[in-house]
XYZ file of C-alpha atoms in Angstrom:
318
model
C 26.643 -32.032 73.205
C 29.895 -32.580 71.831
C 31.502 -35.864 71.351
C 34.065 -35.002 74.203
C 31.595 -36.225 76.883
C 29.586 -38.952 74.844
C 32.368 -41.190 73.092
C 34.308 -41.270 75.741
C 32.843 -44.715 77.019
C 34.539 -46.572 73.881
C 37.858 -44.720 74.559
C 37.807 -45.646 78.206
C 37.142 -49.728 76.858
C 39.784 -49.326 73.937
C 42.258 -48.058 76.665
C 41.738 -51.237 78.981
C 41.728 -53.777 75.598
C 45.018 -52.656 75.464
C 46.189 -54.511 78.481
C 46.175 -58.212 78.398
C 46.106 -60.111 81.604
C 45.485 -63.620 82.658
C 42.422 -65.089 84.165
C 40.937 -67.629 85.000
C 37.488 -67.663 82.563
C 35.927 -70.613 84.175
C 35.996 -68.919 87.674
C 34.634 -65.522 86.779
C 30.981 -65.778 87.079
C 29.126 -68.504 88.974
C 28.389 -72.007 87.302
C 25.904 -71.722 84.526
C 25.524 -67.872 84.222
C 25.781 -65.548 81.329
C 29.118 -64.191 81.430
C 28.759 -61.119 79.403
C 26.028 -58.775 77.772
C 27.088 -56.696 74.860
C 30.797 -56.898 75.131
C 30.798 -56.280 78.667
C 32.586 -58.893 81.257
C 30.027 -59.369 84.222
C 32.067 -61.043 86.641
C 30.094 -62.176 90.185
C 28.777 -61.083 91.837
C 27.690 -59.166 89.399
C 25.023 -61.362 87.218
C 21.931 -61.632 85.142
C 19.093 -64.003 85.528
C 18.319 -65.912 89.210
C 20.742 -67.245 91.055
C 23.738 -65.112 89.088
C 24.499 -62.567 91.385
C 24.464 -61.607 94.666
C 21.457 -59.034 96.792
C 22.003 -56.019 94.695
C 24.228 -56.982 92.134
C 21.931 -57.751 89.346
C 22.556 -56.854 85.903
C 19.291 -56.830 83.221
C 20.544 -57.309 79.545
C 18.378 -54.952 77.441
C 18.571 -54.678 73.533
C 22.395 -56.139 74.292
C 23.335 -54.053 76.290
C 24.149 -54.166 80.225
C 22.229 -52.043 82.446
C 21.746 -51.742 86.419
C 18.797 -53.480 87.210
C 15.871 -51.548 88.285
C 17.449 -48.693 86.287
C 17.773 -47.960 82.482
C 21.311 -47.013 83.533
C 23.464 -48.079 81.200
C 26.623 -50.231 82.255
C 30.041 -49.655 80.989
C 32.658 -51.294 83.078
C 32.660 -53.667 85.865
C 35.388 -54.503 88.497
C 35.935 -57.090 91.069
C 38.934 -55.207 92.396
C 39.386 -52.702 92.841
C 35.731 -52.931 93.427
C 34.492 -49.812 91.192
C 32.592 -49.509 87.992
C 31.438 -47.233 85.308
C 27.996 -46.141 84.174
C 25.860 -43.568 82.055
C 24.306 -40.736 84.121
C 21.725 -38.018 83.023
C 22.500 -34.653 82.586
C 20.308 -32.875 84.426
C 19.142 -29.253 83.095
C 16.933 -26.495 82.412
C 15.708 -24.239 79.791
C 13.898 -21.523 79.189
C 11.586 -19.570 76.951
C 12.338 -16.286 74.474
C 8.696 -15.415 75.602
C 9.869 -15.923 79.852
C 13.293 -15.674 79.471
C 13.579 -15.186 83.420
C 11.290 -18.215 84.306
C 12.780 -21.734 83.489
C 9.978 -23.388 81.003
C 11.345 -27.012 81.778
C 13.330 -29.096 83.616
C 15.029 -32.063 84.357
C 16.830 -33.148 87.517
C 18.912 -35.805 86.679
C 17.354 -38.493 89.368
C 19.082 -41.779 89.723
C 17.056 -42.815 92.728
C 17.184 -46.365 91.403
C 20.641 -47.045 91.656
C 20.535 -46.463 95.928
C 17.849 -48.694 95.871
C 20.311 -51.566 98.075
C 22.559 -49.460 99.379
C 25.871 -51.148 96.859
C 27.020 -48.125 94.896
C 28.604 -44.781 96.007
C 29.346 -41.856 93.641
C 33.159 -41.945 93.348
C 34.496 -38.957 95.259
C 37.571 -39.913 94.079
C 37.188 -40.144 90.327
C 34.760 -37.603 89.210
C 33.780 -34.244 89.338
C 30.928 -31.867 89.212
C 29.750 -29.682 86.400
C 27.938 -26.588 85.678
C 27.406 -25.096 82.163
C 25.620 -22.021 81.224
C 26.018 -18.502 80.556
C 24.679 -17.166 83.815
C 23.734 -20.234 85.948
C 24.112 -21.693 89.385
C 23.728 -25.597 89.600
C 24.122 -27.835 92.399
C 23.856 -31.566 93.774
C 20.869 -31.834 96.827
C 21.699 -35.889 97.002
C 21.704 -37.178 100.546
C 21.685 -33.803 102.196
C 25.076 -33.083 100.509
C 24.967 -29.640 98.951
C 27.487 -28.822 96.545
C 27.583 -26.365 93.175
C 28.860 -23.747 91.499
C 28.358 -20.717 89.469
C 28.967 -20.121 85.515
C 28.793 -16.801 83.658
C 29.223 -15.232 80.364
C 28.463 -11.385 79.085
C 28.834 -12.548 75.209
C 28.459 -15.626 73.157
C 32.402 -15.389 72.617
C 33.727 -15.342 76.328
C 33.648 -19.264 76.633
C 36.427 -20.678 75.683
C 37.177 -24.281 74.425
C 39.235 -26.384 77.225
C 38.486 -23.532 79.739
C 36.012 -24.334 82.657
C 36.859 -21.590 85.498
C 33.903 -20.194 85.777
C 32.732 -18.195 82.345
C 30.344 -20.923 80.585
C 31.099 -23.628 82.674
C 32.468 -24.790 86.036
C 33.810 -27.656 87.750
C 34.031 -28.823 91.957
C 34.599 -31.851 93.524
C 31.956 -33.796 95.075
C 31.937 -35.299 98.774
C 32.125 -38.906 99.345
C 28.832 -40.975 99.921
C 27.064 -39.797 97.406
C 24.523 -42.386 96.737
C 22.423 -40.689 93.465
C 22.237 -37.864 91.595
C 19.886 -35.365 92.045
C 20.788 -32.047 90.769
C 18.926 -27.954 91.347
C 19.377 -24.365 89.800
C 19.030 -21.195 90.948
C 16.778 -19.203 88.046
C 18.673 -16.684 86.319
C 17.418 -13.884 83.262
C 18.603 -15.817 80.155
C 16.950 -12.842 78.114
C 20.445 -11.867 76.412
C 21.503 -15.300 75.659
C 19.023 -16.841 74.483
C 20.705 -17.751 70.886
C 23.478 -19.182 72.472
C 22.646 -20.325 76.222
C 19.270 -20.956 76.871
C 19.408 -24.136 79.277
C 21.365 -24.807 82.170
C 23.064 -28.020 82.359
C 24.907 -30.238 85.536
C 25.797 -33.231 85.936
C 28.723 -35.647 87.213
C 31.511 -37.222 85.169
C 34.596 -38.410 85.061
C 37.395 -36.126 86.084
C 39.483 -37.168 83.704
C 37.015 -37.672 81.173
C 35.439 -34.194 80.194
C 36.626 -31.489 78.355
C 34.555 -28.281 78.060
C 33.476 -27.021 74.255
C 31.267 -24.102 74.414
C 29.371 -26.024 71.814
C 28.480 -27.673 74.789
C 25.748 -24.806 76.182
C 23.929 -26.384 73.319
C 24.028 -29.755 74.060
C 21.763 -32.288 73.589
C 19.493 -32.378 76.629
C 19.207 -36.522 76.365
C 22.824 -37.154 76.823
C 24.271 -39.250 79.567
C 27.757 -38.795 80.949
C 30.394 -41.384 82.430
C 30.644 -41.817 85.891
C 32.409 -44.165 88.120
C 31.137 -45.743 91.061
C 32.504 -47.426 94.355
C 30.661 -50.383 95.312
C 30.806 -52.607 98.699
C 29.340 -55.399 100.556
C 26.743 -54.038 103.056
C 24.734 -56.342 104.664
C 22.572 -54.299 106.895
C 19.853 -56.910 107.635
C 18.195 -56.519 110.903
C 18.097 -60.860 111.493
C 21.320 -61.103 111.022
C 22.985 -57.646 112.396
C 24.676 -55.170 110.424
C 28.028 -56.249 109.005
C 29.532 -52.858 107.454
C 33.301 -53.641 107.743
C 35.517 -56.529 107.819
C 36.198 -56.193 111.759
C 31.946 -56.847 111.808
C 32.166 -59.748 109.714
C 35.238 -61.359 111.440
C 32.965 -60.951 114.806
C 29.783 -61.918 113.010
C 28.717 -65.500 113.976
C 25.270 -65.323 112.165
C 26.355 -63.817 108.833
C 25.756 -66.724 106.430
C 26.808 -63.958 103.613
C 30.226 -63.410 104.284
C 31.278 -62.507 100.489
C 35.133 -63.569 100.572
C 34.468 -67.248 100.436
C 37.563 -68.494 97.667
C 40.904 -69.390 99.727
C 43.563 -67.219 99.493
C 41.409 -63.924 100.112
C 41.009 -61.027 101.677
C 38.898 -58.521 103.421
C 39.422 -55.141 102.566
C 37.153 -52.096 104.451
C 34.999 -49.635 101.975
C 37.129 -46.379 100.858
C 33.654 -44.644 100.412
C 30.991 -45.252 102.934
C 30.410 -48.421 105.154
C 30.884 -51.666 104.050
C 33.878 -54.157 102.604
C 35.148 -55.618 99.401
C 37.162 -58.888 98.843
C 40.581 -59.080 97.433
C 42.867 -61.979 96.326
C 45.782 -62.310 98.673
C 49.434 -61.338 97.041
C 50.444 -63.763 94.785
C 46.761 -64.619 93.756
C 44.273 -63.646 90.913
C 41.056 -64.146 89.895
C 37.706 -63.782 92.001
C 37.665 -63.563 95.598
C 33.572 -63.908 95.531
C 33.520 -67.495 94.335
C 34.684 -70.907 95.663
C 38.361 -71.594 94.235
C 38.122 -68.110 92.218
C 41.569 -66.700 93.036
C 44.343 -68.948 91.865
C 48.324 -68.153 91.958
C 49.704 -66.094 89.547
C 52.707 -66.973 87.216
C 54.651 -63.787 86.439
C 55.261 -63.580 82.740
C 58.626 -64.884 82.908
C 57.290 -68.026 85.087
C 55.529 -70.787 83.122
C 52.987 -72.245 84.808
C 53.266 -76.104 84.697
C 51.033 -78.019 82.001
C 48.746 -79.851 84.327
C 47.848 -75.725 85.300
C 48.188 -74.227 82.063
C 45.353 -76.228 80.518
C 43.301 -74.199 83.009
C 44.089 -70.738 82.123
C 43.342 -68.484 78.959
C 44.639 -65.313 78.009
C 41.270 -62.683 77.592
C 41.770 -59.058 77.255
C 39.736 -56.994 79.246
């Protein structure tokens, strides 16, 4: 694969280093918990080891390095709010065989059925695509009854062209919302005339803004992972306690004991993809909504906060 789809993790990191903004260190993870894993904030309720995070939330640090737990997904980013964050997802693909060239000799599908395993994360409708490369290929998502694909062709190893994905070695469509995992299908094609320079089919999801086609790329690496971003929300669907899946719920709830928004000064805000809620600091606030005094006024740049405050407050760049 080419390093258009595989570096751009670091790039997406060296763009947000960029930006320094205050917080509030002490108040970003609950008392006593690691606070990062190989460079990577993990800000609650996010956390790793008991008592760190909150049902579904947990982070394992591997080899130092972040990944869902449950998974061997690796973890990129993580956001409190907007409440979204970015992962590595297989490729999913299939090849074939000069000897069969019509018959796909293996396979993979791309399976994240870990990551649904609570119900937190969504597949960002929003944010990334679908895509389909091969020279004569159709490749689609089966996740949650959600069909969606497309179809890539090419008569000659020159028709693909670099930054060009219409159709002719690769193709792109946009997924629907509430997505919960990856799963990904082909329709078998003859690959007998291509075999020196397409003979897998790849798909996977990524990034919108994060991909650009090579046709180096129809020989790609079948082990690489691609960045995706995912929505993620509160939903507390426990049958003792009655489903709260939106912020009108958990104002009516009176047996919710896990109502997430517990700092002062914040907010419930309702899930943009699929049930459930997030918290938010109110205006004038920062910091993080999910723990006891986490969200804190914020001094403008041009306001200095007084010195019995400023002791508090560090300058990290994230």
């Amino acid at each position: 694969m080419s390093a258009s789809l595989f570096l751009l993790p670091a790039l997406l990191l060296a763009a947000a280093a960029a930006t320094s903004k205050t917080v509030v260190e002490s108040l970003a993870v609950a008392p006593g918990c690691q606070a990062s894993c190989g460079g990577v904030d993990i800000p609650y309720p996010f956390g790793i080891g008991s008592g760190c995070f909150r049902k579904g939330f947990e982070i394992d640090c591997i080899n130092n390095g972040p990944v869902l737990a449950g998974t061997t997904l690796q973890v990129v980013y993580l956001s409190v709010d907007p409440a979204e964050s970015l992962v590595m997802l297989p490729v999913a693909w299939q090849c074939y065989n000069a000897s069969s060239p019509g018959e796909a000799e293996d396979y993979s599908n791309g399976e994240t059925a870990g990551m649904k395993k609570d119900g937190v994360y969504r597949i960002s409708s929003t944010h990334n695509m679908l895509v389909v490369l091969g020279c004569n290929t159709f490749g689609f998502t089966a996740s949650a009854g959600n069909f969606k694909g497309c179809m890539s062709y090419c008569n000659s190893s020159g028709s693909a062209e670099d930054g060009m994905c219409a159709g002719v070695g690769c193709c792109h469509v946009d997924i629907p919302p509430g997505l919960t995992d990856s799963y990904f299908r082909f329709w078998a094609y003859d690959h007998s005339a291509m075999m020196d320079y397409s003979p897998c089919d790849y798909v996977f999801l990524v990034d919108r803004t994060n991909y650009t086609f090579r046709r180096s790329d129809l020989l790609m690496d079948r082990n690489r992972t691609s960045p995706v971003r995912l929505d993620w929300a509160i939903r507390n669907n426990d049958a003792m306690s009655g489903a709260v899946l939106s912020c009108s719920d958990a104002a009516k709830s009176t047996t919710d004991p896990e109502y997430a928004c517990i700092s002062d000064h914040s907010e419930c805000v309702d899930s943009i993809n699929g049930p459930g809620y997030s918290c938010s600091c109110s205006d004038g606030y920062e910091g993080n909504p999910y723990l006891v005094n986490g969200c804190t006024r914020f001094w403008p740049s041009s306001t200095m906060p007084p010195s019995t405050v400023r002791r508090r407050w560090t300058t990290k760049t994230i």
